[in-house]
Amino acid sequence: MADQSPDRIAYLAEQVEELKANSLYNHIRTLEGPMEGRVIINGRSMLNFCANNYLGLANHPRLKEAAKRAIDQYGIGPGAVRTIAGTMTLHDQLEQRLAAFKHAEAVVTLQSGFTANLATIPALVGPGDVIFSDRLNHASIIDGCRLSRATIVAYEHNDIADLRRKIAETTEYQRRLIVSDGVFSMDGDIAPLPELVAVADEHNILLMVDDAHGEGVLGRGGRGIVDHFGLHGRVDVEVGTMSKAFGVVGGIVAGKQIIIDWIKQRGRPFLFSSAMTIPDAAACLEAVDLLESSDDLVQRLWQNSDLMKREMQALGFDIGGSTTPIIPLMLGEAALAKEFSRQLFENGVFAMAIAFPTVPKGKARIRVMNTAAHSAADLEEALTVFQRVGKSLGVIA
Ligand SMILES: *Cc1c(COP(=O)(O)O)cnc(C)c1O
């Protein structure tokens, strides 16, 4: 039979071939059991250092029970967008509990952190306005900025002097917004939020931080970056996610009541995409309960990551400048990082190689994501494997 694929999609096949030729094609691994400190891949139990499941809540018995109970009471799907018939008691409760947890005036939840950014940024600024955006901001912030049709001015990463310069050079606009990731997920460094607040106050500019990797990780009991710096009420909008430390899925926007009200009027993913599902909302509520009642998991996360950092450094690895549970094992060349990751995998450790274009050329690394779900024995075993692979590739002596 003749090849029936029409010419009009041939360009996709070419592009896929190009990705493969440049080792940029994503090969997706499938987990054959729950998300935990160990996961099953290709029938093998692997130590997992790839997930954002910081607190090990993705398979937590209390969250699972809460989701099951909610399904029995309310069903599965909301069946509508929030503004028509999709707002259920659970959504209202979750928003109130999150606002109390984070000491914010109000919260609106969305389907994901990604849609939270798409809802928030275009609701705040538009054509004729300007956004000052950290050069390393997450893709969903960049897309939110583009959707807003405001002018985007990128400032150098965490560089307050450059931000000040760019603000001084950019005067012909109406409203202005500064936006930054809270935790930068490739290096594990934290945005200088107090300085950003000072600049925003000085120039009367809206300030937004996306705390996806800080939610459940930073601050007292995981209350996030605003709490970490004690800046309650000083940051206009704090976006977050329940897809990482909360172990479920869903986006958070926290801030002043008027901002949250406005996002409910004008945030397009809020208006035109259905609400969070019932089991998700219920599991997130349970996660808030759990975090409010104890900071044990947050403490265990930090103990685990501190131990890993200490031991990795003692082994002679360069772990960059992370101040969070994300450990970048700096290797340099992409080929070395890839081979390192492959050998880790062969030895039962699942940790991702990250290279250009996600990080600059020559800064390839293994990204080691820590979690409260790892036991002391897991960490010991992982360190033995890191040492073995590091020696076999000549990275450490
Ligand atoms: C992961 C991440 C998101 C996306 O969150 P999801 O809930 O997975 O959509 C948004 N912003 C930042 C900074 C992130 O790290």
CSV table of C-alpha atoms and ligand atoms in Angstrom, one decimal:
chain,number,residue,atom,x,y,z
A,1,MET,CA,0.0,0.0,0.0
A,2,ALA,CA,1.2,3.5,-0.8
A,3,ASP,CA,2.3,5.8,2.0
A,4,GLN,CA,-0.9,7.8,2.6
A,5,SER,CA,0.5,10.3,5.0
A,6,PRO,CA,-0.1,13.6,3.2
A,7,ASP,CA,2.8,16.0,2.5
A,8,ARG,CA,1.3,18.6,4.7
A,9,ILE,CA,2.5,16.8,7.9
A,10,ALA,CA,5.9,15.8,6.5
A,11,TYR,CA,7.5,18.8,8.2
A,12,LEU,CA,6.7,17.2,11.6
A,13,ALA,CA,8.4,14.0,10.8
A,14,GLU,CA,11.5,16.0,9.7
A,15,GLN,CA,11.4,18.0,13.0
A,16,VAL,CA,11.1,14.8,15.1
A,17,GLU,CA,14.1,13.3,13.1
A,18,GLU,CA,16.1,16.5,13.9
A,19,LEU,CA,15.3,16.2,17.6
A,20,LYS,CA,16.4,12.6,17.6
A,21,ALA,CA,19.6,13.4,15.7
A,22,ASN,CA,20.4,16.1,18.3
A,23,SER,CA,19.6,13.9,21.3
A,24,LEU,CA,16.8,16.3,22.2
A,25,TYR,CA,13.9,13.9,21.7
A,26,ASN,CA,11.9,13.2,24.9
A,27,HIS,CA,11.7,9.5,25.6
A,28,ILE,CA,9.0,9.1,28.2
A,29,ARG,CA,9.3,6.7,31.0
A,30,THR,CA,6.2,5.0,32.4
A,31,LEU,CA,5.7,4.3,36.1
A,32,GLU,CA,4.1,0.9,36.7
A,33,GLY,CA,3.0,1.6,40.3
A,34,PRO,CA,2.5,4.6,42.6
A,35,MET,CA,4.7,7.7,42.8
A,36,GLU,CA,7.0,7.1,45.8
A,37,GLY,CA,10.6,7.3,46.9
A,38,ARG,CA,11.0,4.1,44.9
A,39,VAL,CA,9.1,3.6,41.7
A,40,ILE,CA,8.6,0.7,39.3
A,41,ILE,CA,9.9,1.2,35.7
A,42,ASN,CA,10.3,-1.6,33.2
A,43,GLY,CA,9.4,-4.0,36.0
A,44,ARG,CA,12.3,-2.9,38.1
A,45,SER,CA,12.2,-1.0,41.5
A,46,MET,CA,14.2,2.2,41.1
A,47,LEU,CA,15.2,4.8,43.6
A,48,ASN,CA,13.4,7.9,42.4
A,49,PHE,CA,15.2,11.3,42.3
A,50,CYS,CA,13.1,12.9,39.5
A,51,ALA,CA,9.8,13.8,41.1
A,52,ASN,CA,8.5,17.1,42.5
A,53,ASN,CA,6.7,15.0,45.1
A,54,TYR,CA,8.7,16.8,47.8
A,55,LEU,CA,6.6,15.6,50.8
A,56,GLY,CA,5.7,12.1,49.5
A,57,LEU,CA,2.0,13.0,49.5
A,58,ALA,CA,1.3,11.7,46.0
A,59,ASN,CA,0.5,8.2,47.4
A,60,HIS,CA,-0.4,9.2,51.0
A,61,PRO,CA,-3.1,7.1,52.7
A,62,ARG,CA,-4.8,10.2,54.1
A,63,LEU,CA,-5.1,11.9,50.8
A,64,LYS,CA,-6.3,8.8,49.1
A,65,GLU,CA,-9.0,8.2,51.7
A,66,ALA,CA,-10.1,11.9,51.4
A,67,ALA,CA,-10.4,11.5,47.7
A,68,LYS,CA,-12.4,8.3,48.0
A,69,ARG,CA,-14.8,9.8,50.5
A,70,ALA,CA,-15.4,12.9,48.4
A,71,ILE,CA,-16.1,10.8,45.3
A,72,ASP,CA,-18.8,8.9,47.3
A,73,GLN,CA,-20.3,12.2,48.4
A,74,TYR,CA,-19.9,14.5,45.3
A,75,GLY,CA,-18.9,12.2,42.3
A,76,ILE,CA,-15.9,12.8,40.1
A,77,GLY,CA,-16.2,15.7,37.7
A,78,PRO,CA,-17.5,19.2,38.3
A,79,GLY,CA,-19.3,19.1,34.9
A,80,ALA,CA,-18.9,22.8,34.3
A,81,VAL,CA,-16.6,25.8,34.5
A,82,ARG,CA,-16.4,27.5,37.9
A,83,THR,CA,-18.6,30.5,36.9
A,84,ILE,CA,-21.5,28.4,35.6
A,85,ALA,CA,-22.1,25.4,37.8
A,86,GLY,CA,-18.7,24.0,38.5
A,87,THR,CA,-18.1,25.5,41.9
A,88,MET,CA,-18.7,23.0,44.7
A,89,THR,CA,-18.5,23.3,48.4
A,90,LEU,CA,-15.0,21.6,48.2
A,91,HIS,CA,-13.6,24.4,46.0
A,92,ASP,CA,-14.8,27.1,48.3
A,93,GLN,CA,-13.4,25.2,51.3
A,94,LEU,CA,-10.1,24.6,49.7
A,95,GLU,CA,-9.7,28.3,48.8
A,96,GLN,CA,-10.6,29.4,52.3
A,97,ARG,CA,-8.3,26.9,53.9
A,98,LEU,CA,-5.4,27.8,51.6
A,99,ALA,CA,-5.9,31.5,52.3
A,100,ALA,CA,-5.8,30.9,56.0
A,101,PHE,CA,-2.8,28.5,55.6
A,102,LYS,CA,-0.8,31.1,53.6
A,103,HIS,CA,-2.0,34.1,55.6
A,104,ALA,CA,-3.3,35.7,52.4
A,105,GLU,CA,-6.5,37.7,52.1
A,106,ALA,CA,-7.9,35.4,49.4
A,107,VAL,CA,-7.1,32.5,47.1
A,108,VAL,CA,-8.5,31.2,43.8
A,109,THR,CA,-7.7,27.7,42.7
A,110,LEU,CA,-7.2,26.7,39.0
A,111,GLN,CA,-6.6,23.4,37.2
A,112,SER,CA,-2.8,23.7,37.4
A,113,GLY,CA,0.0,26.0,38.1
A,114,PHE,CA,0.4,26.5,34.4
A,115,THR,CA,-3.2,27.7,34.0
A,116,ALA,CA,-2.8,29.8,37.1
A,117,ASN,CA,-0.1,31.9,35.3
A,118,LEU,CA,-2.2,32.0,32.1
A,119,ALA,CA,-5.2,33.3,34.2
A,120,THR,CA,-3.3,35.8,36.3
A,121,ILE,CA,-0.8,37.7,34.1
A,122,PRO,CA,-3.2,38.7,31.3
A,123,ALA,CA,-5.8,39.7,33.9
A,124,LEU,CA,-3.4,42.1,35.5
A,125,VAL,CA,-1.7,43.7,32.4
A,126,GLY,CA,-2.4,44.1,28.7
A,127,PRO,CA,-1.4,46.1,25.6
A,128,GLY,CA,0.3,49.3,26.5
A,129,ASP,CA,1.6,47.9,29.8
A,130,VAL,CA,5.1,46.4,30.6
A,131,ILE,CA,6.2,43.3,32.4
A,132,PHE,CA,9.7,42.9,33.9
A,133,SER,CA,10.4,39.2,33.9
A,134,ASP,CA,13.4,37.3,35.3
A,135,ARG,CA,15.3,35.8,32.3
A,136,LEU,CA,15.0,32.3,33.8
A,137,ASN,CA,11.3,32.3,34.5
A,138,HIS,CA,9.3,29.2,34.0
A,139,ALA,CA,7.6,28.5,30.6
A,140,SER,CA,4.1,29.1,32.0
A,141,ILE,CA,5.1,32.6,33.1
A,142,ILE,CA,6.6,33.4,29.7
A,143,ASP,CA,3.4,32.1,28.0
A,144,GLY,CA,1.2,34.2,30.4
A,145,CYS,CA,3.3,37.2,29.6
A,146,ARG,CA,3.0,36.7,25.9
A,147,LEU,CA,-0.8,36.1,26.1
A,148,SER,CA,-1.2,39.4,27.9
A,149,ARG,CA,0.2,41.3,24.9
A,150,ALA,CA,2.1,43.6,27.2
A,151,THR,CA,5.7,44.5,26.4
A,152,ILE,CA,8.1,42.0,28.0
A,153,VAL,CA,11.4,43.2,29.3
A,154,ALA,CA,13.6,40.4,30.6
A,155,TYR,CA,16.1,41.2,33.3
A,156,GLU,CA,19.2,39.2,34.2
A,157,HIS,CA,18.5,36.3,36.6
A,158,ASN,CA,18.1,37.5,40.2
A,159,ASP,CA,19.9,40.7,39.2
A,160,ILE,CA,18.3,43.6,41.1
A,161,ALA,CA,20.7,46.1,39.7
A,162,ASP,CA,19.8,45.1,36.1
A,163,LEU,CA,16.1,45.2,37.1
A,164,ARG,CA,16.5,48.7,38.4
A,165,ARG,CA,18.3,49.7,35.1
A,166,LYS,CA,15.6,48.2,33.0
A,167,ILE,CA,12.9,50.0,35.0
A,168,ALA,CA,14.7,53.3,34.6
A,169,GLU,CA,15.0,52.8,30.9
A,170,THR,CA,11.4,51.8,30.4
A,171,THR,CA,9.1,54.8,31.1
A,172,GLU,CA,6.5,55.1,28.3
A,173,TYR,CA,4.1,52.5,29.7
A,174,GLN,CA,1.0,52.6,31.8
A,175,ARG,CA,0.8,49.7,34.3
A,176,ARG,CA,3.9,47.7,35.2
A,177,LEU,CA,4.4,44.2,36.6
A,178,ILE,CA,7.5,42.5,38.0
A,179,VAL,CA,7.3,38.7,37.8
A,180,SER,CA,9.7,36.1,39.1
A,181,ASP,CA,9.9,32.4,39.9
A,182,GLY,CA,10.2,31.9,43.7
A,183,VAL,CA,12.5,28.9,43.4
A,184,PHE,CA,14.3,28.4,40.1
A,185,SER,CA,14.0,24.7,39.5
A,186,MET,CA,17.2,24.0,37.5
A,187,ASP,CA,19.6,25.5,40.1
A,188,GLY,CA,17.5,25.4,43.2
A,189,ASP,CA,18.2,29.0,44.0
A,190,ILE,CA,15.6,31.4,45.5
A,191,ALA,CA,14.5,34.8,44.2
A,192,PRO,CA,15.6,37.8,46.3
A,193,LEU,CA,12.1,38.6,47.3
A,194,PRO,CA,12.8,41.3,49.9
A,195,GLU,CA,14.7,43.2,47.3
A,196,LEU,CA,12.0,42.7,44.7
A,197,VAL,CA,9.5,44.0,47.2
A,198,ALA,CA,11.6,47.1,47.8
A,199,VAL,CA,11.9,47.9,44.1
A,200,ALA,CA,8.2,47.3,43.5
A,201,ASP,CA,7.3,49.6,46.4
A,202,GLU,CA,9.8,52.3,45.4
A,203,HIS,CA,8.4,52.5,41.8
A,204,ASN,CA,4.8,51.5,42.6
A,205,ILE,CA,4.9,48.4,40.4
A,206,LEU,CA,2.8,45.3,40.8
A,207,LEU,CA,4.8,42.3,42.1
A,208,MET,CA,4.0,38.7,41.4
A,209,VAL,CA,6.0,35.6,42.4
A,210,ASP,CA,5.4,32.0,41.2
A,211,ASP,CA,6.2,29.8,44.1
A,212,ALA,CA,5.6,26.4,42.5
A,213,HIS,CA,8.7,24.8,44.0
A,214,GLY,CA,8.4,26.6,47.3
A,215,GLU,CA,4.8,25.6,48.1
A,216,GLY,CA,4.9,23.0,50.8
A,217,VAL,CA,8.7,23.4,50.9
A,218,LEU,CA,9.7,26.9,52.0
A,219,GLY,CA,8.3,28.9,55.0
A,220,ARG,CA,7.0,27.7,58.3
A,221,GLY,CA,5.4,24.2,57.7
A,222,GLY,CA,5.6,24.7,53.9
A,223,ARG,CA,3.6,28.0,53.7
A,224,GLY,CA,5.7,29.2,50.8
A,225,ILE,CA,8.2,31.9,49.9
A,226,VAL,CA,6.2,34.9,51.1
A,227,ASP,CA,6.1,33.2,54.6
A,228,HIS,CA,9.8,32.2,54.2
A,229,PHE,CA,10.7,35.9,54.0
A,230,GLY,CA,8.0,37.1,56.3
A,231,LEU,CA,6.6,39.4,53.6
A,232,HIS,CA,2.8,38.8,54.1
A,233,GLY,CA,0.8,41.4,52.4
A,234,ARG,CA,3.8,42.9,50.6
A,235,VAL,CA,3.7,40.8,47.5
A,236,ASP,CA,0.6,41.5,45.3
A,237,VAL,CA,0.2,38.0,43.8
A,238,GLU,CA,1.6,34.7,44.8
A,239,VAL,CA,1.0,31.9,42.3
A,240,GLY,CA,1.5,28.3,43.4
A,241,THR,CA,0.8,24.7,42.6
A,242,MET,CA,-0.7,21.7,44.3
A,243,SER,CA,1.0,19.5,41.7
A,244,LYS,CA,4.4,19.4,43.4
A,245,ALA,CA,4.7,19.2,47.2
A,246,PHE,CA,1.0,18.8,47.7
A,247,GLY,CA,1.2,15.6,45.6
A,248,VAL,CA,-2.0,16.2,43.7
A,249,VAL,CA,-2.7,18.7,40.8
A,250,GLY,CA,-4.1,22.2,40.8
A,251,GLY,CA,-3.0,25.8,40.7
A,252,ILE,CA,-3.2,28.5,43.4
A,253,VAL,CA,-3.4,32.3,43.1
A,254,ALA,CA,-3.1,34.0,46.5
A,255,GLY,CA,-3.3,37.7,47.2
A,256,LYS,CA,-5.4,40.7,48.0
A,257,GLN,CA,-9.2,40.1,47.8
A,258,ILE,CA,-9.6,42.6,44.9
A,259,ILE,CA,-7.0,40.8,42.8
A,260,ILE,CA,-8.6,37.4,43.4
A,261,ASP,CA,-12.1,38.8,42.6
A,262,TRP,CA,-10.7,40.3,39.4
A,263,ILE,CA,-9.1,36.9,38.3
A,264,LYS,CA,-12.5,35.3,38.9
A,265,GLN,CA,-14.0,37.9,36.5
A,266,ARG,CA,-11.3,37.9,33.9
A,267,GLY,CA,-8.9,34.9,34.2
A,268,ARG,CA,-9.6,33.0,31.0
A,269,PRO,CA,-8.7,29.5,32.2
A,270,PHE,CA,-11.0,30.2,35.2
A,271,LEU,CA,-13.8,31.3,32.9
A,272,PHE,CA,-13.4,28.8,30.1
A,273,SER,CA,-11.9,25.6,31.4
A,274,SER,CA,-13.7,23.3,33.9
A,275,ALA,CA,-13.0,23.3,37.6
A,276,MET,CA,-10.6,21.1,39.5
A,277,THR,CA,-12.0,17.6,39.8
A,278,ILE,CA,-13.6,16.5,43.1
A,279,PRO,CA,-11.0,13.9,44.2
A,280,ASP,CA,-8.3,16.4,43.4
A,281,ALA,CA,-9.9,19.2,45.5
A,282,ALA,CA,-10.6,16.8,48.4
A,283,ALA,CA,-7.0,15.4,48.4
A,284,CYS,CA,-5.6,19.0,48.3
A,285,LEU,CA,-7.9,19.9,51.3
A,286,GLU,CA,-6.5,16.9,53.2
A,287,ALA,CA,-2.9,18.0,52.3
A,288,VAL,CA,-3.6,21.4,53.8
A,289,ASP,CA,-5.0,19.7,56.9
A,290,LEU,CA,-1.9,17.5,57.1
A,291,LEU,CA,0.5,20.5,56.8
A,292,GLU,CA,-1.4,22.6,59.3
A,293,SER,CA,-1.4,19.8,61.9
A,294,SER,CA,2.4,19.0,61.6
A,295,ASP,CA,5.6,20.0,59.9
A,296,ASP,CA,7.1,16.6,60.2
A,297,LEU,CA,7.2,15.9,56.5
A,298,VAL,CA,8.7,19.4,55.7
A,299,GLN,CA,11.4,18.7,58.2
A,300,ARG,CA,12.1,15.3,56.9
A,301,LEU,CA,12.4,16.7,53.3
A,302,TRP,CA,15.0,19.3,54.5
A,303,GLN,CA,16.9,16.7,56.6
A,304,ASN,CA,17.0,14.4,53.6
A,305,SER,CA,18.2,17.1,51.2
A,306,ASP,CA,20.7,18.5,53.7
A,307,LEU,CA,22.2,15.0,54.2
A,308,MET,CA,22.4,14.5,50.4
A,309,LYS,CA,24.1,17.8,49.8
A,310,ARG,CA,26.6,17.2,52.6
A,311,GLU,CA,27.5,13.7,51.4
A,312,MET,CA,27.6,14.6,47.7
A,313,GLN,CA,30.1,17.4,48.5
A,314,ALA,CA,32.1,15.1,50.7
A,315,LEU,CA,32.3,12.7,47.8
A,316,GLY,CA,33.8,15.6,45.7
A,317,PHE,CA,30.8,16.5,43.5
A,318,ASP,CA,30.1,20.1,42.5
A,319,ILE,CA,26.5,20.8,43.6
A,320,GLY,CA,26.2,24.4,42.5
A,321,GLY,CA,24.6,27.0,44.7
A,322,SER,CA,21.2,25.4,45.7
A,323,THR,CA,19.5,26.6,48.9
A,324,THR,CA,16.5,24.3,48.4
A,325,PRO,CA,15.9,20.5,48.2
A,326,ILE,CA,16.8,20.6,44.5
A,327,ILE,CA,20.4,19.4,44.0
A,328,PRO,CA,22.1,20.2,40.6
A,329,LEU,CA,25.1,17.8,40.2
A,330,MET,CA,27.1,20.0,37.9
A,331,LEU,CA,28.9,17.9,35.1
A,332,GLY,CA,29.5,20.3,32.2
A,333,GLU,CA,29.1,18.6,28.9
A,334,ALA,CA,25.7,17.2,27.8
A,335,ALA,CA,27.2,13.9,26.7
A,336,LEU,CA,28.7,13.3,30.2
A,337,ALA,CA,25.4,14.1,31.9
A,338,LYS,CA,23.5,11.8,29.7
A,339,GLU,CA,26.0,8.9,30.3
A,340,PHE,CA,25.9,9.6,34.0
A,341,SER,CA,22.1,9.4,34.1
A,342,ARG,CA,22.2,6.2,32.0
A,343,GLN,CA,24.7,4.5,34.4
A,344,LEU,CA,22.7,5.7,37.4
A,345,PHE,CA,19.6,4.1,35.8
A,346,GLU,CA,21.5,0.8,35.2
A,347,ASN,CA,22.4,0.8,38.9
A,348,GLY,CA,18.8,1.4,40.0
A,349,VAL,CA,18.8,5.2,40.5
A,350,PHE,CA,16.4,7.3,38.4
A,351,ALA,CA,17.7,10.9,38.1
A,352,MET,CA,17.4,13.2,35.1
A,353,ALA,CA,20.2,14.6,33.0
A,354,ILE,CA,19.4,18.3,32.1
A,355,ALA,CA,21.3,20.0,29.2
A,356,PHE,CA,21.0,22.8,26.7
A,357,PRO,CA,18.5,24.4,25.9
A,358,THR,CA,17.0,23.9,29.3
A,359,VAL,CA,20.3,25.1,30.9
A,360,PRO,CA,23.2,27.0,29.2
A,361,LYS,CA,25.7,25.1,27.1
A,362,GLY,CA,28.5,23.6,29.2
A,363,LYS,CA,26.3,23.6,32.3
A,364,ALA,CA,24.8,20.2,31.9
A,365,ARG,CA,23.9,18.4,35.1
A,366,ILE,CA,22.0,15.7,36.9
A,367,ARG,CA,19.1,17.1,38.8
A,368,VAL,CA,18.6,15.3,42.1
A,369,MET,CA,15.1,15.9,43.5
A,370,ASN,CA,14.8,15.1,47.1
A,371,THR,CA,11.7,14.0,49.0
A,372,ALA,CA,10.4,13.1,52.4
A,373,ALA,CA,9.5,9.8,50.9
A,374,HIS,CA,13.1,8.5,51.0
A,375,SER,CA,14.3,6.5,53.9
A,376,ALA,CA,17.8,6.7,55.4
A,377,ALA,CA,18.6,3.4,53.7
A,378,ASP,CA,17.4,4.8,50.3
A,379,LEU,CA,19.7,7.7,50.6
A,380,GLU,CA,22.7,5.6,51.6
A,381,GLU,CA,22.1,3.2,48.7
A,382,ALA,CA,21.7,6.2,46.3
A,383,LEU,CA,25.0,7.8,47.5
A,384,THR,CA,26.8,4.5,46.9
A,385,VAL,CA,25.6,4.5,43.3
A,386,PHE,CA,26.4,8.2,42.8
A,387,GLN,CA,29.9,7.5,44.1
A,388,ARG,CA,30.4,4.4,41.9
A,389,VAL,CA,29.2,6.2,38.7
A,390,GLY,CA,31.1,9.3,39.6
A,391,LYS,CA,34.3,7.3,39.9
A,392,SER,CA,33.7,5.2,36.8
A,393,LEU,CA,33.2,8.4,34.7
A,394,GLY,CA,36.2,10.2,36.3
A,395,VAL,CA,34.0,13.0,37.8
A,396,ILE,CA,35.3,12.3,41.3
A,397,ALA,CA,38.5,10.8,42.5
B,1,LIG,C1,5.9,23.3,37.8
B,1,LIG,C2,5.8,24.8,37.6
B,1,LIG,C3,4.6,25.3,37.1
B,1,LIG,C4,3.5,24.4,36.6
B,1,LIG,O1,2.7,23.8,37.6
B,1,LIG,P1,1.7,22.7,37.2
B,1,LIG,O2,0.8,22.7,38.4
B,1,LIG,O3,2.4,21.4,37.1
B,1,LIG,O4,1.0,23.1,36.0
B,1,LIG,C5,4.4,26.7,37.0
B,1,LIG,N1,5.4,27.5,37.4
B,1,LIG,C6,6.6,27.0,37.9
B,1,LIG,C7,7.6,28.0,38.4
B,1,LIG,C8,6.8,25.7,38.0
B,1,LIG,O5,7.9,25.2,38.5
